[in-house]
Coordinates of C-alpha atoms and ligand atoms in Angstrom, one line a residue:
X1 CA 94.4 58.6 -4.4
X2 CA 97.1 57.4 -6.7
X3 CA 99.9 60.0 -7.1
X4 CA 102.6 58.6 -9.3
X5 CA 101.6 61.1 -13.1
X6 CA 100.8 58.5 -15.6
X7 CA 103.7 57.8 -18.4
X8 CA 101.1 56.0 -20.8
X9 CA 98.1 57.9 -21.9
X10 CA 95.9 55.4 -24.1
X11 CA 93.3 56.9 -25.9
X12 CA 90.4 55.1 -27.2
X13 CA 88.1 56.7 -30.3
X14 CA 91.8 59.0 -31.3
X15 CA 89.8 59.7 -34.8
X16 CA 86.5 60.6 -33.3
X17 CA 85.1 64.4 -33.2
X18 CA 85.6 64.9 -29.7
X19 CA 89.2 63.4 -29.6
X20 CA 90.6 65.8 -33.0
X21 CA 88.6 69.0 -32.2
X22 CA 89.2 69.0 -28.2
X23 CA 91.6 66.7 -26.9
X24 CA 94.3 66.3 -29.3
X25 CA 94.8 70.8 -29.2
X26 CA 94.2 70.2 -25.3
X27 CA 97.0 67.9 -25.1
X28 CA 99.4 70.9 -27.5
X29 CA 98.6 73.2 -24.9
X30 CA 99.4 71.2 -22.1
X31 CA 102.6 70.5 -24.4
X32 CA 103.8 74.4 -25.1
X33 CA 104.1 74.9 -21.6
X34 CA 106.0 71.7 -21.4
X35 CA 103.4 70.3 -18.3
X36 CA 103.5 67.0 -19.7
X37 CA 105.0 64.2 -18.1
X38 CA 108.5 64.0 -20.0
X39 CA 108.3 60.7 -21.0
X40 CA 104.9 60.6 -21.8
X41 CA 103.6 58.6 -24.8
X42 CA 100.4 58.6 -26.3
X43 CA 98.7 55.4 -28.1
X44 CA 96.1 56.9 -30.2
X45 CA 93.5 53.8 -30.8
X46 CA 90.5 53.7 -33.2
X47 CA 88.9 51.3 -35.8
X48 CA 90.1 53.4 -39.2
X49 CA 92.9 51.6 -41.3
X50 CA 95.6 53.8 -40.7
X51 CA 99.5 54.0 -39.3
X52 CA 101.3 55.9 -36.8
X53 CA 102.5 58.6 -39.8
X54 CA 99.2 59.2 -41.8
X55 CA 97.4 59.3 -38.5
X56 CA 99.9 62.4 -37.2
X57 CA 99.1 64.3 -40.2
X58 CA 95.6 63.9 -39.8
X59 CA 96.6 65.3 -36.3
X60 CA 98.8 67.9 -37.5
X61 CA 95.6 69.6 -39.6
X62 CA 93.5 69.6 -36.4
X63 CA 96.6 70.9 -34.6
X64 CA 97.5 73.8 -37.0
X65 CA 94.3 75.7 -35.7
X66 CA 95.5 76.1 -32.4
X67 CA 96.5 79.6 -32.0
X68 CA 99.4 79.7 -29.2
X69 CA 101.2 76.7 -30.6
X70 CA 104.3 77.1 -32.8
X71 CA 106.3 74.3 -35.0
X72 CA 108.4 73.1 -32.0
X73 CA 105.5 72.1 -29.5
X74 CA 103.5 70.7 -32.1
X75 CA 106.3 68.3 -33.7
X76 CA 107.4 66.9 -29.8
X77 CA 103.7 66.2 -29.3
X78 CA 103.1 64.1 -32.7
X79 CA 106.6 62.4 -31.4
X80 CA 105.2 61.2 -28.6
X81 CA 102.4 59.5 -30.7
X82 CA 101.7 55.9 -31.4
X83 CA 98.2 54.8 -33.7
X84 CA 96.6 51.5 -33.5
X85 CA 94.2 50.7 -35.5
X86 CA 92.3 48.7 -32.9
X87 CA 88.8 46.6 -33.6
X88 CA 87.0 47.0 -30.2
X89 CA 85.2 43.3 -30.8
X90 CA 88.0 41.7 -31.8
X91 CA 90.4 39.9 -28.7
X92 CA 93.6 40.1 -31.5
X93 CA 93.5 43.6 -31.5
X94 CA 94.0 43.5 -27.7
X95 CA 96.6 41.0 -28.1
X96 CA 98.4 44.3 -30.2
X97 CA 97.5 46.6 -27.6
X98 CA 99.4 44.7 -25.1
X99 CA 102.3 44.4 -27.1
X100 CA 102.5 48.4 -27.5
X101 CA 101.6 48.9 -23.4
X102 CA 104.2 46.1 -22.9
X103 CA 106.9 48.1 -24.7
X104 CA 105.8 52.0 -23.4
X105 CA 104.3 51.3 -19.6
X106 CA 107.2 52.2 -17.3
X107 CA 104.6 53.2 -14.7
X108 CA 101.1 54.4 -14.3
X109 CA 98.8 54.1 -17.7
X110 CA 95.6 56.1 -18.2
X111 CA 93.5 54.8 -20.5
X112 CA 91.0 57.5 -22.4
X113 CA 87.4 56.0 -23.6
X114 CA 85.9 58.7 -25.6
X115 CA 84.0 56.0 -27.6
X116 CA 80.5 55.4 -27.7
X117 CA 79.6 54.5 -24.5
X118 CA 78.1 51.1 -25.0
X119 CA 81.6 49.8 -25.6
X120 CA 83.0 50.9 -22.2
X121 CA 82.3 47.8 -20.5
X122 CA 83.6 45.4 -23.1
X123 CA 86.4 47.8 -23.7
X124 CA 87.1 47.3 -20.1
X125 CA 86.5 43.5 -20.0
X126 CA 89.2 42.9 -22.7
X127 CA 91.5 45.2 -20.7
X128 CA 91.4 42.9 -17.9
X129 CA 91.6 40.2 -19.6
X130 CA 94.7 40.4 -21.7
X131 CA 96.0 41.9 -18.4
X132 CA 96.9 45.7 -18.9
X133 CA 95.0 46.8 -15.5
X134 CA 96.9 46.8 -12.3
X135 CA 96.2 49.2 -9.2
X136 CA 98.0 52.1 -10.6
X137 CA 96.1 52.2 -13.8
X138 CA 93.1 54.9 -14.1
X139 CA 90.4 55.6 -16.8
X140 CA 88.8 58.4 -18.0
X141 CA 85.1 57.9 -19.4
X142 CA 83.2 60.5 -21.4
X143 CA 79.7 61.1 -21.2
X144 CA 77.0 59.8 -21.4
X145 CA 77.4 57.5 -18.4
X146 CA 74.2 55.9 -20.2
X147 CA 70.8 56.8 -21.1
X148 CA 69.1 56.5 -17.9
X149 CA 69.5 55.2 -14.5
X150 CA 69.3 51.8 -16.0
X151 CA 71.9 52.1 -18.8
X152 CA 74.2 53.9 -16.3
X153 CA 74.0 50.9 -13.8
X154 CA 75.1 48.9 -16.2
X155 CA 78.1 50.7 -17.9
X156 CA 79.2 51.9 -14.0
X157 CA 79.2 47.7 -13.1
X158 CA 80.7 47.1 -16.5
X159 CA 83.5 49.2 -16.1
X160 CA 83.6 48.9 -12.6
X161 CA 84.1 45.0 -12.9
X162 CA 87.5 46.0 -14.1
X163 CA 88.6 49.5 -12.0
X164 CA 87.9 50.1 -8.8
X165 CA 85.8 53.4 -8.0
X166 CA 89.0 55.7 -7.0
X167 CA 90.8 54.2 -10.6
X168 CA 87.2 55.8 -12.8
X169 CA 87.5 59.6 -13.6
X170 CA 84.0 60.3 -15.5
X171 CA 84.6 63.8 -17.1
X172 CA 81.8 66.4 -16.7
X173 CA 84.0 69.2 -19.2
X174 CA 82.1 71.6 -17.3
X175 CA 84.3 70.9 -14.7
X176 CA 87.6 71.6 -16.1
X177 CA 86.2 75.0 -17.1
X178 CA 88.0 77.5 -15.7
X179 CA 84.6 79.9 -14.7
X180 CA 83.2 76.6 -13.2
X181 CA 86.0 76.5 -10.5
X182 CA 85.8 80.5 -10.2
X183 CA 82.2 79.7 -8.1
X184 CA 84.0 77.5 -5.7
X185 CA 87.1 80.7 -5.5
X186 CA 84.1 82.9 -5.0
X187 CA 82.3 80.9 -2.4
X188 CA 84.9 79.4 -0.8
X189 CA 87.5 82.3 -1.2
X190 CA 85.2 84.9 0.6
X191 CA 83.7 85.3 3.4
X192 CA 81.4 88.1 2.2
X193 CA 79.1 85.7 0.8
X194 CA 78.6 83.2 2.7
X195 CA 76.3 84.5 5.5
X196 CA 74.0 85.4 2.2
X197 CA 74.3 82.2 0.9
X198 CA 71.0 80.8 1.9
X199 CA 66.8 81.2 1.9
X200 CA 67.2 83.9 4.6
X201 CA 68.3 85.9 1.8
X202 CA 68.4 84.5 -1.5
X203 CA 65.2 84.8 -3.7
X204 CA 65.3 82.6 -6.2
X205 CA 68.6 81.4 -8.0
X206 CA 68.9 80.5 -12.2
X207 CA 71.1 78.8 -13.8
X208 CA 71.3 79.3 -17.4
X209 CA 73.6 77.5 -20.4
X210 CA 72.3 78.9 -23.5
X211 CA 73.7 77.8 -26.6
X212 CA 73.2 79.8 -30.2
X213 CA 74.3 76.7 -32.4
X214 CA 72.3 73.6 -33.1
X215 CA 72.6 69.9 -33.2
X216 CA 76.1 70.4 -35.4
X217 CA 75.7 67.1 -37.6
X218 CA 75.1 65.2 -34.3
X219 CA 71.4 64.7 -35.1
X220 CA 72.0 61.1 -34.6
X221 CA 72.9 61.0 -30.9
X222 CA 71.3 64.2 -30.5
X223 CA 67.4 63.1 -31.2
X224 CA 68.2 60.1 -28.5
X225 CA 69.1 62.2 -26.1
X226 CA 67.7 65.7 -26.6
X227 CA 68.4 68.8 -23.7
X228 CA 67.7 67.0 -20.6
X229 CA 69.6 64.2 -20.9
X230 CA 72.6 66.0 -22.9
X231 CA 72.7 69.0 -21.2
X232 CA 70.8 69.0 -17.5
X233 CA 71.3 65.3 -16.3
X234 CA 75.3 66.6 -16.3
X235 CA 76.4 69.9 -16.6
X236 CA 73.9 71.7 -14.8
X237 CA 73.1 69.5 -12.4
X238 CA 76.7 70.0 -11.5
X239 CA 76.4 73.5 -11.4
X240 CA 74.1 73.2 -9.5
X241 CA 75.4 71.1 -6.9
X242 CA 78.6 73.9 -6.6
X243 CA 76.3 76.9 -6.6
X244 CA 74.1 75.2 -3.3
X245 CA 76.5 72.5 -1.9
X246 CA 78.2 73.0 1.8
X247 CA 81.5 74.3 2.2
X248 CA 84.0 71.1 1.9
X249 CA 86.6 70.7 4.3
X250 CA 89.2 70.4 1.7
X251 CA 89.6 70.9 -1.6
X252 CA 90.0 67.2 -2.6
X253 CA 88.0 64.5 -4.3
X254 CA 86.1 63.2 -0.9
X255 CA 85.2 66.4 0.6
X256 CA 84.6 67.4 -2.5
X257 CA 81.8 64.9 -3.8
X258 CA 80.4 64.0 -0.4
X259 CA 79.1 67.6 -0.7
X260 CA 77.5 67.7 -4.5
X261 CA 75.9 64.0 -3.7
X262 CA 74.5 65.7 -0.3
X263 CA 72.5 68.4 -3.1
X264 CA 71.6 65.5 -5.5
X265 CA 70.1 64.1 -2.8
X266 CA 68.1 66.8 -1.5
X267 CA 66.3 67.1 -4.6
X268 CA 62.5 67.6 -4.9
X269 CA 61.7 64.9 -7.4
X270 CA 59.7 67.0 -10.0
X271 CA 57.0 65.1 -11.2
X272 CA 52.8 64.3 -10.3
X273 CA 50.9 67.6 -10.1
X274 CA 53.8 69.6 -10.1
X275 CA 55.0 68.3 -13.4
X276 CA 53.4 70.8 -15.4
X277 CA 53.8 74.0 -13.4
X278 CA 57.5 72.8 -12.6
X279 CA 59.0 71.8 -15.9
X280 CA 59.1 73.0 -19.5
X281 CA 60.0 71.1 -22.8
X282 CA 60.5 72.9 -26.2
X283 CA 62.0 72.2 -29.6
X284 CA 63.5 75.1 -31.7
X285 CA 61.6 75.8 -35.2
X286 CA 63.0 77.6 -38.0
X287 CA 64.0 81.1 -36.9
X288 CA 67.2 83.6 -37.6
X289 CA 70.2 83.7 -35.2
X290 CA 72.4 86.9 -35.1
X291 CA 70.2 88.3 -38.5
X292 CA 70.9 84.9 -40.2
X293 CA 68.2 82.5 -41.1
X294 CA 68.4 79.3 -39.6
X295 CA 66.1 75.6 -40.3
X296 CA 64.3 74.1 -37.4
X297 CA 64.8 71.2 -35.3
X298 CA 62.7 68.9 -37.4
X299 CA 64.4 69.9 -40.7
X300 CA 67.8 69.9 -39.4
X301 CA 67.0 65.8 -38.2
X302 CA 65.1 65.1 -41.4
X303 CA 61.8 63.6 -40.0
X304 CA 59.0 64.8 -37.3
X305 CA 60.2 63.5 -33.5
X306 CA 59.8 64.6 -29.6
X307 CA 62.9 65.0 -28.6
X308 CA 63.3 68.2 -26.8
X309 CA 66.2 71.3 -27.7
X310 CA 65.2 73.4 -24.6
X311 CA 64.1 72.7 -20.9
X312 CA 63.1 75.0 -18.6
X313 CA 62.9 73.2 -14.6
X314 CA 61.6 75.1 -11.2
X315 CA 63.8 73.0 -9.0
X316 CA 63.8 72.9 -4.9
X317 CA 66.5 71.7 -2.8
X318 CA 64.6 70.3 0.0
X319 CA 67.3 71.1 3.0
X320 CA 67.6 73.8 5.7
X321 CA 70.1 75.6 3.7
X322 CA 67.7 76.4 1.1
X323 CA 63.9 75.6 1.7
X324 CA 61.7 77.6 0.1
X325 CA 64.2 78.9 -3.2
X326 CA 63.5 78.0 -6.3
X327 CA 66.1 77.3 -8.7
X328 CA 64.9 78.1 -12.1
X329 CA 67.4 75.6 -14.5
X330 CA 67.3 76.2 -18.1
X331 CA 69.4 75.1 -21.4
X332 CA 68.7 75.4 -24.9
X333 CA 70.2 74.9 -28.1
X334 CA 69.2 78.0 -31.0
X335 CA 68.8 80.6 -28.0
X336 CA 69.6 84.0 -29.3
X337 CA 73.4 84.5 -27.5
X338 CA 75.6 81.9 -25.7
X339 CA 75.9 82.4 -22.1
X340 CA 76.5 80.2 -19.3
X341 CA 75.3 82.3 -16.2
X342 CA 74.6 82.1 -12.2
X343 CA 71.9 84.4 -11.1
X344 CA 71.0 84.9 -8.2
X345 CA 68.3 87.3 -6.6
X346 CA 68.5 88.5 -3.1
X347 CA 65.4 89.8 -0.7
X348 CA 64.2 92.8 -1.3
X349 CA 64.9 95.1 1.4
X350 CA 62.5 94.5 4.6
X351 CA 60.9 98.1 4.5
X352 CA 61.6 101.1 1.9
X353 CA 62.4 104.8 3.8
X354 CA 62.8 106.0 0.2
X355 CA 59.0 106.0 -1.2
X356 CA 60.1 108.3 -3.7
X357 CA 62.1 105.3 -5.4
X358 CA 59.5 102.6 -5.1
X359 CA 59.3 102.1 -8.7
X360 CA 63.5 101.8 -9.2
X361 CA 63.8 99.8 -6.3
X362 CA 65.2 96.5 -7.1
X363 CA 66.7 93.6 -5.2
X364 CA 70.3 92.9 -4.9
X365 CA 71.8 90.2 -7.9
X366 CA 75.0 88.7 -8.4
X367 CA 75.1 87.4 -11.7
X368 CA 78.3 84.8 -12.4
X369 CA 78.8 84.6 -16.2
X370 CA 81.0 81.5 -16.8
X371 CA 80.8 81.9 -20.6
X372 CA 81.4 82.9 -23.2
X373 CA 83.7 85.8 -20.8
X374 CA 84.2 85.7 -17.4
X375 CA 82.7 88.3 -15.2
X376 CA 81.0 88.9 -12.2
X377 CA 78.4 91.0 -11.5
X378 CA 76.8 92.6 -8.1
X379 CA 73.1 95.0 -8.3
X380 CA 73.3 97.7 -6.3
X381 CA 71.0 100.0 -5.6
X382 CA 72.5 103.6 -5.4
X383 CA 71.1 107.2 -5.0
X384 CA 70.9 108.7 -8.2
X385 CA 72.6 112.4 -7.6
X386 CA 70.2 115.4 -7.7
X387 CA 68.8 117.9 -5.0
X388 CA 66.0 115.6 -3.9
X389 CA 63.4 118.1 -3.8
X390 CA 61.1 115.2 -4.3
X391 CA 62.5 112.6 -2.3
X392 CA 65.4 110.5 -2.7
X393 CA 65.2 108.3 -5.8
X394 CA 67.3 105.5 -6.6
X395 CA 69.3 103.6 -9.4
X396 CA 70.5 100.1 -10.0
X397 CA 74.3 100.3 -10.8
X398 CA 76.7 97.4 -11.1
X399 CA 79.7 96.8 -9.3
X400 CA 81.2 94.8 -12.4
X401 CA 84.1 92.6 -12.2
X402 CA 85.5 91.9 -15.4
X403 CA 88.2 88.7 -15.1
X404 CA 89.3 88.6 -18.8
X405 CA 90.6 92.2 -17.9
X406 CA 91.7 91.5 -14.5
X407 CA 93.8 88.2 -15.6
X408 CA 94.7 89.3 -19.4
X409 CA 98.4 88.5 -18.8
X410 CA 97.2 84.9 -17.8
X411 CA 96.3 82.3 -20.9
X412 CA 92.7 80.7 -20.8
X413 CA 92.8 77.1 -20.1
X414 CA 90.7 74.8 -22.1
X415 CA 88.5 72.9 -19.9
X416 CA 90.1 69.2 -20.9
X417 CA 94.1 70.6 -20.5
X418 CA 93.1 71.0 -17.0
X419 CA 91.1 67.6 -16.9
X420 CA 93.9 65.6 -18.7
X421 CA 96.8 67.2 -16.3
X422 CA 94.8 66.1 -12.9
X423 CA 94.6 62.5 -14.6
X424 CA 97.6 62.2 -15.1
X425 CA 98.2 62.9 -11.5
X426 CA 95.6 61.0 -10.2
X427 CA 93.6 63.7 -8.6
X428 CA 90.1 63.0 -9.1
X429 CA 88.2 66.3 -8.0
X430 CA 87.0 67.5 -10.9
X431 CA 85.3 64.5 -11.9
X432 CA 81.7 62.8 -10.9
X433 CA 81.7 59.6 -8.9
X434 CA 79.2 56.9 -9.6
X435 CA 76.5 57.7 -7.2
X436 CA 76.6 61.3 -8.5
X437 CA 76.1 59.9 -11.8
X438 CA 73.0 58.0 -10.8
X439 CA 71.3 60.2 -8.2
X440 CA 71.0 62.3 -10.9
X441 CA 69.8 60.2 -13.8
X442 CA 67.3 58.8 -11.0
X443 CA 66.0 62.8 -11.0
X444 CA 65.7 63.5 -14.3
X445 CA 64.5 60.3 -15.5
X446 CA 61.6 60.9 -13.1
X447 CA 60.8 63.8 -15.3
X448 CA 61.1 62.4 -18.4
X449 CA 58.4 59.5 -17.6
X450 CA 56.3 62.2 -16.1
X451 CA 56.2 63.8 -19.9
X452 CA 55.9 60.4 -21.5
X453 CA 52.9 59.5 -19.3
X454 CA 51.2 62.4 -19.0
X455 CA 51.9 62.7 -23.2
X456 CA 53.6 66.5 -22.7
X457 CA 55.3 66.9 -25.9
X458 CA 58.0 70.2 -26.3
X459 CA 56.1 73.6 -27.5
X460 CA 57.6 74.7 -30.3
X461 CA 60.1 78.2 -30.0
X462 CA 62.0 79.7 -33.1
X463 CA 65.4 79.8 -33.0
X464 CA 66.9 83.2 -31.9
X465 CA 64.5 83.3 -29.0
X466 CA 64.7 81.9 -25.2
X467 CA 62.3 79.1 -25.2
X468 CA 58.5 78.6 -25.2
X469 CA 56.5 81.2 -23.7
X470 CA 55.8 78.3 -21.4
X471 CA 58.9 78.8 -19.9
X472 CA 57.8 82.6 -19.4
X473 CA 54.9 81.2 -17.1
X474 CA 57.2 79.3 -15.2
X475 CA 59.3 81.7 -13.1
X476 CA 56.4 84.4 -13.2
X477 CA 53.6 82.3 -12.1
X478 CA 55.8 83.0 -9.0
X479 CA 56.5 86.8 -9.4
X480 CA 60.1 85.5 -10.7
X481 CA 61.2 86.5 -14.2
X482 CA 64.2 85.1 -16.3
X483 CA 67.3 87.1 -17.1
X484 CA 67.8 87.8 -20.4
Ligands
BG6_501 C1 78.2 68.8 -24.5 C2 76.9 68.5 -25.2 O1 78.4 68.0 -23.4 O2 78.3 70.1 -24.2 C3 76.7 69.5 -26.4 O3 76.9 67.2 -25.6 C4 76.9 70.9 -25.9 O4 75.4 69.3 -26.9 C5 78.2 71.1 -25.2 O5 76.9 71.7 -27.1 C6 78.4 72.5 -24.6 O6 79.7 72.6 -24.2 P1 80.4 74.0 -24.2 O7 81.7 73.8 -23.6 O8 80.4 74.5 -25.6 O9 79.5 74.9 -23.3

């Protein structure tokens, strides 16, 4: 791991949507709290004709909506930028490129490719070539690592031609999120959990990231992609793999990963016979979110397709830890609330002395909410106070942990201020190595042929409401039902 903070931060695709709304305000905050290196300077690279000045005031706009920053922190981090307008195909505009790193490298440079991703590997090839890569360089690429395991073979060789495996930081955002590493606190923190952590006492598990808004003018990329390749093949998958992965040794980048590959691994591949019973496709159709009318899927993209908005998966980790559970996985876009959630349902208890209660009784949950507040949240059953004349009855009461309470004199990170900082450093634990990256496009492109050849098409669902009533039948074909 290399250690030295980087002093050059290139960023490929500066005017892009991603770069302005997220990692330009990321990059203030990281600045207010001055936890940028001190000499730091920022090339800002992307196709558009512009110059360092008019590209700081398009900057300054984007910048201006950030709530905790002020004049001063603001004006030292449009300082610190450099624009060049670069033309990705074109070897001259390397040639400029080097002349900028030439003047500003006085150390380590990460470069930043939040471009499409089918320029990553020429991006990288140019890079080599006019010579701007050298041991202490690193790269951060942003997803999609590719379209399938195919795709992602080829931009992980491409870029990998260039960088050696420990140089490539491959951002999953979910990572950076600050809930995200409060399940590896939890687990890893406590000791309370862990003897519970397992099929002796877990029912089933779900994990849930429900989104209200809808493809957001990104129809485009969105209709190639659609939920399980946009939403499951990364961020749930690694939510997953934290939720059911071994303890690691350390909390470093090794340790780390050798765990989440281990539940990648262990996946039941979902497809045959099971196909139908285990996974569930839907697209939204016109419908009314929070009392306001919204157009469907097909209206939004302007012409008929298959690309799915929702999927619903009954998962199995085939290993000792957890044989037997299922993990219910499910993301949508037009869902009636956002809400990024860990539930997970304990055994009931072995044998009731309380017949009285049978219908209260319930089994034990702790429900993880990652967004859009932090909280955690543990069923209990309790006795509900009264003389008992009839027998004891029974109540489910929380034991409710709320962390934007608990932590209100401490400032939310955003998810890349975190991300950027540990690249800088060179610590590469929050971010997916390559054979996480294909294990799990190898499961879920299982799935997706399954569809295509068995001709399952997404059910319809109107916006506002969680999913086909296909995805109903897929937890309680099983006595399960989802958490709403
Ligand atoms: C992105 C997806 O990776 O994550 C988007 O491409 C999705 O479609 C977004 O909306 C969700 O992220 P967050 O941080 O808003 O939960």
């Amino acid at each position: 791991m290399t250690t030295q903070p980087a002093n050059l931060l290139v960023i490929f695709g500066a005017t892009g949507d991603l770069a302005q709304r997220m990692l330009l305000p990321s990059l203030l905050g990281l600045e207010v709290d001055e936890l940028l290196p001190e000499k730091l300077h920022i090339v800002c690279c992307a196709r558009s004709d512009l110059d360092t000045s008019a590209f700081r005031n398009m900057a300054a706009k984007q910048l201006q909506r950030v709530e905790h920053a002020d004049d001063v922190p603001v004006r030292r981090l449009l300082d610190r930028i450099e624009y060049l307008s670069i033309d990705l195909s074109d070897a001259a505009s390397f040639a400029k490129l080097t002349k900028v790193v030439g003047r500003h490298k006085n150390g380590n440079v990460l470069y930043h490719l939040s471009t499409a991703p089918s320029w990553y590997a020429s991006i990288c090839d140019r890079l080599a070539e006019s010579g701007l890569i050298d041991p202490d360089c690193r790269i951060m690429l942003e997803k999609p690592i590719g379209h399938d395991l195919t795709s992602s073979r080829e931009i992980n060789d491409g870029t990998g031609r260039a960088f050696s495996e420990s140089q490539i930081y491959r951002v999953d955002h979910y990572l950076g999120k600050e809930g995200v590493q409060n399940l590896l606190a939890l687990r890893f923190g406590n000791s309370l959990f862990e003897p519970l952590w397992s099929a002796q006492h877990v029912e089933q598990v779900q994990i849930t990231v429900a989104e209200t808004v809808g493809v957001e003018g990104r129809a485009g990329y969105y209709d190639e992609y659609g939920a399980m390749r946009d939403m499951v093949q990364n961020h749930l998958l690694q939510l997953l793999c934290l939720t059911a992965m071994e303890p690691p040794s350390h909390f470093e980048p090794a340790a780390v990963r050798n765990e989440k590959i281990k539940v990648l691994r262990s996946l039941r591949p979902i497809g045959g016979p099971d196909l139908a019973g285990h996974s569930v496709a839907g697209q939204y159709t016109a419908g009314a979110i929070d009392g306001k009318a919204v157009p469907g899927y097909v209206e939004e993209v302007g012409e008929k397709t298959r690309t799915e908005t929702f999927v619903g998966l009954r998962a199995h980790i085939d290993n000792w830890r957890w044989s037997g559970v299922p993990f219910y996985l499910r993301t949508g876009k037009r869902m009636p609330r956002r809400m990024t959630e860990i539930y997970f349902q304990f055994r009931s208890v072995p044998h009731s002395i309380f017949p009285a209660a049978e219908a209260q009784m319930q089994p034990n949950a702790l429900i993880i909410r990652l967004q859009p507040e932090e909280s955690i949240s543990l069923s209990l059953m309790n006795k509900t106070p009264g003389l008992d004349r009839d027998g004891v009855k029974l109540s489910q009461v929380a034991l409710d942990l709320n962390l934007h309470d608990a932590f209100e004199d401490k400032r939310r990170r955003s998810a890349y201020e975190r991300l950027y900082l540990d690249a800088l450093e060179g610590n590469s634990t929050l971010f997916v190595r390559r054979d996480e990256v294909e294990t799990a496009w190898e499961w879920v492109d299982g799935i997706i042929d399954g569809w295509h050849k068995a001709g399952i098409e997404p059910k319809g669902y109107p916006a506002g409401t969680w999913g086909p009533s296909s995805a109903v039948a897929l937890t309680e074909r099983h006595g399960h039902s989802w958490r709403e």
